[in-house]
Amino acid sequence: MRVLALAGRRLAASLPTLLLILVGMFLLLQLAPGDTVDALMAQMGGGDAALAQELRRFYGLDLSVAERLGRYLLRLVTLDLGFSAIYGKPVATVILERLPATLLLMVAALSFAFFLGLVLGVLAARRVNRWPDTLISTLGLLFYATPSFWFGLMAIVLFSVHLQWFPAGGFYEVGSGLTGLALTLDIAMHLVLPTLTLGLIFLAIYLRIMRASMLEVLSLDFVRTARAKGLTETRIVTRHVLRNAMLPMVTLIGLQAGTMLGGSVVVETVFALPGLGRLAYESVVQRDLNTLLGIVFVSALLVIAINFLVDLLYAKLDPRIVSGG
Amino acid sequence: MRALKAFFRSPPAIIGLLLVLAVVVMGLVAPVLYPNDPLGLAGRPLQWPGANPRFPLGTDPSGRDIAAQLFHGARISLLIGFVATSIAVAIGILVGALAGFYGGVTDTVLMRVTEAFQTLPNFLLLLVLVAVFGSTLEVVTVAIGLVSWPPVARLTRAEFLSLRTREFVHAARIQGLPDWHLIFREVLPNALPPVIVYASVVMAVAILLESSLAFLQLSDPNVPSWGNLIGLGRSVLRTEWYVSAIPGVAILLSILGVSLLGQGLNDALNPRLAPR
């Protein structure tokens, strides 16, 4: 219960941040050339000034900036994100349609990066400065420097075009009529390459942090005590060191949540995944500013939610945080 | 001197330095080796590397010389990386220094703003900035700087928090020196080394952000950029994959060089790692 209260306080503290983002973004988008009505009229193939004025009044665009900002924030409270002139649907609907693919991709990439990074980091720390460590650390450096979109393209060339192991893009086989388990498997196959692509840089970061953190914890007194008790090295690592060494990794999940969402813009574009990131890219190209603003809002909510979960997990791993000791 | 020696004893640091120097030299000799417009028509499109001795790295789908774009692209990557990093470090130092030095309300307000920037995915903010202000080279560079400063601010603030109560700061304050003197002449020089080392991370991220943006064709189309070329290669990926592959290697090696260099500097400047 105290864990929840603590995490809840952190959650409440992020409300002013959210407000700051929304007001900042709203004002920033006022500077954009052209508004929704311009985009709409361009789609209709033009129209006269009277119609434009009529439409502006209809969308409330004839009011002052301050009034529109107030209305926008009020509507947000009811989760009304406005209307997308390009897609012809409410922005909230458009975003909800695109959210599952992004969430699935993020969870998959995060799990891949976290667990492989954990294992590789432990392996490197156990063999510090010998060849497994050198190999793993070098791989980490290379992964860190690899641009994800380039890695994705090369993975398509190798695994989709030449080896034909995985599909080159899309979320599932359109028109195959698959259901149930077969559909799940199909989606999983489509997500393998995007997951590797998005997770690569995070794998590099996690394995480096895990290695450093393991080395630090291994040098602490309680590990010497455990050794003196005659515990095996494996037991020391799994029961005593791992839990402590994982703390910085968990912190990193929260810090990197935004970066990962940003990375999904590029990865979803490479693999033609119908996700939030690709939607962001499309709304920039199509100048659909309402949708863009909605995506910013949802992304910020997502980052805050992830940090809330990280706080809970953190308190679970380290009881000292809750007891304030 | 000790730091310099430590730096040159570490093979990864030397590799990093050599990689960065190689990119700098590429940028410097580009106008000499390829005096013509790298975005101009050079020959038959899609010639494989090595097929025509005039184009050692082949030509792209529009018949432009890939090697020329690679050399000129080095200038753009370095320029954007360097200027954007300078902007990010300047904003970060200013915000972090004020927050850390004054504390209280100033600190709370500035850190809230920093948090807001960190909660927003920085690539998304970059997209918004480009959507609003257009995608000229100047806008892209400034925008990358604007989304990259929060970690620098946090680092500077942490340094200031631990330094501002030291004796030498008190001594300077008692002499009646103004705040700006305390901040910029007394505390900042001591807080600077870790920030400068961190700048290498900012630079690596800046190069990556620019190439991602160019890959999506949202960066300046009138300058030769590595990311741009990778994006153009997508249409012929299944057969002429070398168009995308070659500039990607250039980005990889530049980022690798910058990170190794930064890590080498960090290890060399960190007194805890000095041989006792």
PDB file of N, CA, C and O in Angstrom, chain B residues 21-68:
ATOM      1  N   LEU B  21      39.062  11.582 -36.874  1.00  0.00           N
ATOM      2  CA  LEU B  21      39.966  12.300 -37.789  1.00  0.00           C
ATOM      3  C   LEU B  21      39.665  11.927 -39.235  1.00  0.00           C
ATOM      4  O   LEU B  21      39.677  12.782 -40.125  1.00  0.00           O
ATOM      5  N   ALA B  22      39.397  10.637 -39.483  1.00  0.00           N
ATOM      6  CA  ALA B  22      39.114  10.194 -40.857  1.00  0.00           C
ATOM      7  C   ALA B  22      37.889  10.923 -41.406  1.00  0.00           C
ATOM      8  O   ALA B  22      37.900  11.388 -42.558  1.00  0.00           O
ATOM      9  N   VAL B  23      36.833  11.051 -40.575  1.00  0.00           N
ATOM     10  CA  VAL B  23      35.624  11.743 -41.045  1.00  0.00           C
ATOM     11  C   VAL B  23      35.927  13.220 -41.299  1.00  0.00           C
ATOM     12  O   VAL B  23      35.488  13.796 -42.301  1.00  0.00           O
ATOM     13  N   VAL B  24      36.717  13.830 -40.391  1.00  0.00           N
ATOM     14  CA  VAL B  24      37.081  15.243 -40.575  1.00  0.00           C
ATOM     15  C   VAL B  24      37.858  15.421 -41.885  1.00  0.00           C
ATOM     16  O   VAL B  24      37.567  16.322 -42.679  1.00  0.00           O
ATOM     17  N   VAL B  25      38.835  14.515 -42.133  1.00  0.00           N
ATOM     18  CA  VAL B  25      39.626  14.616 -43.365  1.00  0.00           C
ATOM     19  C   VAL B  25      38.727  14.433 -44.592  1.00  0.00           C
ATOM     20  O   VAL B  25      38.829  15.168 -45.578  1.00  0.00           O
ATOM     21  N   MET B  26      37.780  13.467 -44.501  1.00  0.00           N
ATOM     22  CA  MET B  26      36.829  13.264 -45.608  1.00  0.00           C
ATOM     23  C   MET B  26      36.101  14.572 -45.930  1.00  0.00           C
ATOM     24  O   MET B  26      35.970  14.961 -47.089  1.00  0.00           O
ATOM     25  N   GLY B  27      35.633  15.227 -44.857  1.00  0.00           N
ATOM     26  CA  GLY B  27      34.920  16.486 -45.055  1.00  0.00           C
ATOM     27  C   GLY B  27      35.815  17.555 -45.649  1.00  0.00           C
ATOM     28  O   GLY B  27      35.392  18.327 -46.513  1.00  0.00           O
ATOM     29  N   LEU B  28      37.084  17.580 -45.205  1.00  0.00           N
ATOM     30  CA  LEU B  28      38.004  18.621 -45.677  1.00  0.00           C
ATOM     31  C   LEU B  28      38.372  18.440 -47.150  1.00  0.00           C
ATOM     32  O   LEU B  28      38.452  19.417 -47.897  1.00  0.00           O
ATOM     33  N   VAL B  29      38.608  17.186 -47.568  1.00  0.00           N
ATOM     34  CA  VAL B  29      39.073  16.982 -48.942  1.00  0.00           C
ATOM     35  C   VAL B  29      37.920  16.875 -49.937  1.00  0.00           C
ATOM     36  O   VAL B  29      38.165  16.832 -51.149  1.00  0.00           O
ATOM     37  N   ALA B  30      36.670  16.841 -49.429  1.00  0.00           N
ATOM     38  CA  ALA B  30      35.533  16.655 -50.330  1.00  0.00           C
ATOM     39  C   ALA B  30      35.519  17.649 -51.500  1.00  0.00           C
ATOM     40  O   ALA B  30      35.383  17.237 -52.655  1.00  0.00           O
ATOM     41  N   PRO B  31      35.666  18.966 -51.240  1.00  0.00           N
ATOM     42  CA  PRO B  31      35.609  19.893 -52.365  1.00  0.00           C
ATOM     43  C   PRO B  31      36.786  19.751 -53.325  1.00  0.00           C
ATOM     44  O   PRO B  31      36.677  20.133 -54.498  1.00  0.00           O
ATOM     45  N   VAL B  32      37.910  19.195 -52.842  1.00  0.00           N
ATOM     46  CA  VAL B  32      39.075  19.011 -53.711  1.00  0.00           C
ATOM     47  C   VAL B  32      38.896  17.780 -54.588  1.00  0.00           C
ATOM     48  O   VAL B  32      39.094  17.813 -55.810  1.00  0.00           O
ATOM     49  N   LEU B  33      38.476  16.681 -53.963  1.00  0.00           N
ATOM     50  CA  LEU B  33      38.320  15.427 -54.710  1.00  0.00           C
ATOM     51  C   LEU B  33      37.109  15.475 -55.629  1.00  0.00           C
ATOM     52  O   LEU B  33      37.133  14.949 -56.736  1.00  0.00           O
ATOM     53  N   TYR B  34      36.024  16.065 -55.134  1.00  0.00           N
ATOM     54  CA  TYR B  34      34.778  16.112 -55.913  1.00  0.00           C
ATOM     55  C   TYR B  34      34.300  17.552 -56.017  1.00  0.00           C
ATOM     56  O   TYR B  34      33.363  17.957 -55.325  1.00  0.00           O
ATOM     57  N   PRO B  35      34.953  18.332 -56.897  1.00  0.00           N
ATOM     58  CA  PRO B  35      34.613  19.758 -56.987  1.00  0.00           C
ATOM     59  C   PRO B  35      33.208  19.987 -57.557  1.00  0.00           C
ATOM     60  O   PRO B  35      32.609  21.038 -57.323  1.00  0.00           O
ATOM     61  N   ASN B  36      32.671  19.018 -58.298  1.00  0.00           N
ATOM     62  CA  ASN B  36      31.327  19.215 -58.870  1.00  0.00           C
ATOM     63  C   ASN B  36      30.256  18.998 -57.813  1.00  0.00           C
ATOM     64  O   ASN B  36      30.518  18.417 -56.761  1.00  0.00           O
ATOM     65  N   ASP B  37      29.032  19.471 -58.096  1.00  0.00           N
ATOM     66  CA  ASP B  37      27.908  19.292 -57.188  1.00  0.00           C
ATOM     67  C   ASP B  37      27.664  17.797 -56.962  1.00  0.00           C
ATOM     68  O   ASP B  37      27.384  17.063 -57.908  1.00  0.00           O
ATOM     69  N   PRO B  38      27.764  17.342 -55.685  1.00  0.00           N
ATOM     70  CA  PRO B  38      27.569  15.909 -55.420  1.00  0.00           C
ATOM     71  C   PRO B  38      26.142  15.454 -55.705  1.00  0.00           C
ATOM     72  O   PRO B  38      25.894  14.261 -55.860  1.00  0.00           O
ATOM     73  N   LEU B  39      25.195  16.405 -55.773  1.00  0.00           N
ATOM     74  CA  LEU B  39      23.811  16.035 -56.051  1.00  0.00           C
ATOM     75  C   LEU B  39      23.494  16.160 -57.545  1.00  0.00           C
ATOM     76  O   LEU B  39      22.351  16.032 -57.952  1.00  0.00           O
ATOM     77  N   GLY B  40      24.538  16.427 -58.358  1.00  0.00           N
ATOM     78  CA  GLY B  40      24.321  16.547 -59.791  1.00  0.00           C
ATOM     79  C   GLY B  40      24.446  15.196 -60.486  1.00  0.00           C
ATOM     80  O   GLY B  40      25.010  14.241 -59.935  1.00  0.00           O
ATOM     81  N   LEU B  41      23.908  15.134 -61.684  1.00  0.00           N
ATOM     82  CA  LEU B  41      23.964  13.898 -62.465  1.00  0.00           C
ATOM     83  C   LEU B  41      25.422  13.595 -62.820  1.00  0.00           C
ATOM     84  O   LEU B  41      26.140  14.461 -63.304  1.00  0.00           O
ATOM     85  N   ALA B  42      25.850  12.344 -62.567  1.00  0.00           N
ATOM     86  CA  ALA B  42      27.245  11.993 -62.839  1.00  0.00           C
ATOM     87  C   ALA B  42      27.367  10.930 -63.918  1.00  0.00           C
ATOM     88  O   ALA B  42      28.295  10.946 -64.717  1.00  0.00           O
ATOM     89  N   GLY B  43      26.445   9.999 -63.965  1.00  0.00           N
ATOM     90  CA  GLY B  43      26.559   8.932 -64.966  1.00  0.00           C
ATOM     91  C   GLY B  43      25.312   8.082 -64.980  1.00  0.00           C
ATOM     92  O   GLY B  43      24.279   8.465 -64.426  1.00  0.00           O
ATOM     93  N   ARG B  44      25.400   6.918 -65.624  1.00  0.00           N
ATOM     94  CA  ARG B  44      24.287   5.994 -65.700  1.00  0.00           C
ATOM     95  C   ARG B  44      23.864   5.600 -64.279  1.00  0.00           C
ATOM     96  O   ARG B  44      24.720   5.342 -63.431  1.00  0.00           O
ATOM     97  N   PRO B  45      22.549   5.576 -63.971  1.00  0.00           N
ATOM     98  CA  PRO B  45      22.135   5.229 -62.605  1.00  0.00           C
ATOM     99  C   PRO B  45      22.387   3.761 -62.269  1.00  0.00           C
ATOM    100  O   PRO B  45      22.462   2.917 -63.169  1.00  0.00           O
ATOM    101  N   LEU B  46      22.496   3.479 -60.973  1.00  0.00           N
ATOM    102  CA  LEU B  46      22.572   2.133 -60.427  1.00  0.00           C
ATOM    103  C   LEU B  46      23.700   1.286 -61.015  1.00  0.00           C
ATOM    104  O   LEU B  46      23.499   0.150 -61.435  1.00  0.00           O
ATOM    105  N   GLN B  47      24.902   1.880 -61.073  1.00  0.00           N
ATOM    106  CA  GLN B  47      26.065   1.066 -61.423  1.00  0.00           C
ATOM    107  C   GLN B  47      26.651   0.523 -60.140  1.00  0.00           C
ATOM    108  O   GLN B  47      26.899   1.267 -59.194  1.00  0.00           O
ATOM    109  N   TRP B  48      26.880  -0.778 -60.086  1.00  0.00           N
ATOM    110  CA  TRP B  48      27.391  -1.404 -58.861  1.00  0.00           C
ATOM    111  C   TRP B  48      28.788  -0.890 -58.551  1.00  0.00           C
ATOM    112  O   TRP B  48      29.527  -0.503 -59.440  1.00  0.00           O
ATOM    113  N   PRO B  49      29.151  -0.883 -57.260  1.00  0.00           N
ATOM    114  CA  PRO B  49      30.516  -0.467 -56.884  1.00  0.00           C
ATOM    115  C   PRO B  49      31.533  -1.346 -57.613  1.00  0.00           C
ATOM    116  O   PRO B  49      31.384  -2.559 -57.673  1.00  0.00           O
ATOM    117  N   GLY B  50      32.546  -0.700 -58.178  1.00  0.00           N
ATOM    118  CA  GLY B  50      33.597  -1.454 -58.859  1.00  0.00           C
ATOM    119  C   GLY B  50      33.302  -1.728 -60.317  1.00  0.00           C
ATOM    120  O   GLY B  50      34.189  -2.091 -61.086  1.00  0.00           O
ATOM    121  N   ALA B  51      32.038  -1.551 -60.753  1.00  0.00           N
ATOM    122  CA  ALA B  51      31.701  -1.863 -62.134  1.00  0.00           C
ATOM    123  C   ALA B  51      32.301  -0.835 -63.091  1.00  0.00           C
ATOM    124  O   ALA B  51      32.696  -1.159 -64.203  1.00  0.00           O
ATOM    125  N   ASN B  52      32.365   0.408 -62.631  1.00  0.00           N
ATOM    126  CA  ASN B  52      32.902   1.477 -63.462  1.00  0.00           C
ATOM    127  C   ASN B  52      33.996   2.178 -62.659  1.00  0.00           C
ATOM    128  O   ASN B  52      33.722   2.690 -61.573  1.00  0.00           O
ATOM    129  N   PRO B  53      35.239   2.182 -63.160  1.00  0.00           N
ATOM    130  CA  PRO B  53      36.347   2.775 -62.384  1.00  0.00           C
ATOM    131  C   PRO B  53      36.121   4.249 -62.055  1.00  0.00           C
ATOM    132  O   PRO B  53      36.739   4.777 -61.128  1.00  0.00           O
ATOM    133  N   ARG B  54      35.230   4.914 -62.771  1.00  0.00           N
ATOM    134  CA  ARG B  54      34.976   6.325 -62.464  1.00  0.00           C
ATOM    135  C   ARG B  54      34.198   6.472 -61.172  1.00  0.00           C
ATOM    136  O   ARG B  54      34.266   7.488 -60.493  1.00  0.00           O
ATOM    137  N   PHE B  55      33.397   5.434 -60.824  1.00  0.00           N
ATOM    138  CA  PHE B  55      32.583   5.489 -59.612  1.00  0.00           C
ATOM    139  C   PHE B  55      32.919   4.302 -58.713  1.00  0.00           C
ATOM    140  O   PHE B  55      32.231   3.279 -58.764  1.00  0.00           O
ATOM    141  N   PRO B  56      33.965   4.447 -57.888  1.00  0.00           N
ATOM    142  CA  PRO B  56      34.401   3.292 -57.070  1.00  0.00           C
ATOM    143  C   PRO B  56      33.304   2.758 -56.156  1.00  0.00           C
ATOM    144  O   PRO B  56      33.290   1.573 -55.843  1.00  0.00           O
ATOM    145  N   LEU B  57      32.362   3.622 -55.740  1.00  0.00           N
ATOM    146  CA  LEU B  57      31.288   3.152 -54.864  1.00  0.00           C
ATOM    147  C   LEU B  57      29.944   3.098 -55.595  1.00  0.00           C
ATOM    148  O   LEU B  57      28.892   2.979 -54.974  1.00  0.00           O
ATOM    149  N   GLY B  58      29.981   3.193 -56.914  1.00  0.00           N
ATOM    150  CA  GLY B  58      28.756   3.066 -57.689  1.00  0.00           C
ATOM    151  C   GLY B  58      27.955   4.362 -57.772  1.00  0.00           C
ATOM    152  O   GLY B  58      28.375   5.412 -57.270  1.00  0.00           O
ATOM    153  N   THR B  59      26.776   4.264 -58.399  1.00  0.00           N
ATOM    154  CA  THR B  59      25.889   5.421 -58.514  1.00  0.00           C
ATOM    155  C   THR B  59      24.522   5.076 -57.931  1.00  0.00           C
ATOM    156  O   THR B  59      24.157   3.912 -57.838  1.00  0.00           O
ATOM    157  N   ASP B  60      23.775   6.119 -57.536  1.00  0.00           N
ATOM    158  CA  ASP B  60      22.475   5.893 -56.900  1.00  0.00           C
ATOM    159  C   ASP B  60      21.353   5.855 -57.954  1.00  0.00           C
ATOM    160  O   ASP B  60      21.630   5.959 -59.156  1.00  0.00           O
ATOM    161  N   PRO B  61      20.081   5.700 -57.529  1.00  0.00           N
ATOM    162  CA  PRO B  61      18.991   5.563 -58.510  1.00  0.00           C
ATOM    163  C   PRO B  61      18.858   6.771 -59.442  1.00  0.00           C
ATOM    164  O   PRO B  61      18.252   6.652 -60.514  1.00  0.00           O
ATOM    165  N   SER B  62      19.396   7.941 -59.053  1.00  0.00           N
ATOM    166  CA  SER B  62      19.295   9.100 -59.939  1.00  0.00           C
ATOM    167  C   SER B  62      20.584   9.327 -60.726  1.00  0.00           C
ATOM    168  O   SER B  62      20.742  10.378 -61.340  1.00  0.00           O
ATOM    169  N   GLY B  63      21.504   8.373 -60.673  1.00  0.00           N
ATOM    170  CA  GLY B  63      22.737   8.517 -61.431  1.00  0.00           C
ATOM    171  C   GLY B  63      23.728   9.476 -60.798  1.00  0.00           C
ATOM    172  O   GLY B  63      24.561  10.080 -61.477  1.00  0.00           O
ATOM    173  N   ARG B  64      23.679   9.629 -59.468  1.00  0.00           N
ATOM    174  CA  ARG B  64      24.631  10.494 -58.789  1.00  0.00           C
ATOM    175  C   ARG B  64      25.724   9.636 -58.162  1.00  0.00           C
ATOM    176  O   ARG B  64      25.477   8.499 -57.755  1.00  0.00           O
ATOM    177  N   ASP B  65      26.929  10.220 -58.084  1.00  0.00           N
ATOM    178  CA  ASP B  65      28.085   9.486 -57.586  1.00  0.00           C
ATOM    179  C   ASP B  65      27.955   9.273 -56.070  1.00  0.00           C
ATOM    180  O   ASP B  65      27.876  10.235 -55.307  1.00  0.00           O
ATOM    181  N   ILE B  66      27.939   8.014 -55.625  1.00  0.00           N
ATOM    182  CA  ILE B  66      27.777   7.729 -54.191  1.00  0.00           C
ATOM    183  C   ILE B  66      29.002   8.189 -53.405  1.00  0.00           C
ATOM    184  O   ILE B  66      28.883   8.757 -52.318  1.00  0.00           O
ATOM    185  N   ALA B  67      30.197   7.978 -53.961  1.00  0.00           N
ATOM    186  CA  ALA B  67      31.411   8.381 -53.242  1.00  0.00           C
ATOM    187  C   ALA B  67      31.412   9.889 -53.000  1.00  0.00           C
ATOM    188  O   ALA B  67      31.748  10.357 -51.908  1.00  0.00           O
ATOM    189  N   ALA B  68      31.015  10.669 -54.014  1.00  0.00           N
ATOM    190  CA  ALA B  68      30.984  12.129 -53.854  1.00  0.00           C
ATOM    191  C   ALA B  68      30.000  12.517 -52.764  1.00  0.00           C
ATOM    192  O   ALA B  68      30.279  13.375 -51.918  1.00  0.00           O
TER     193      ALA B  68
END
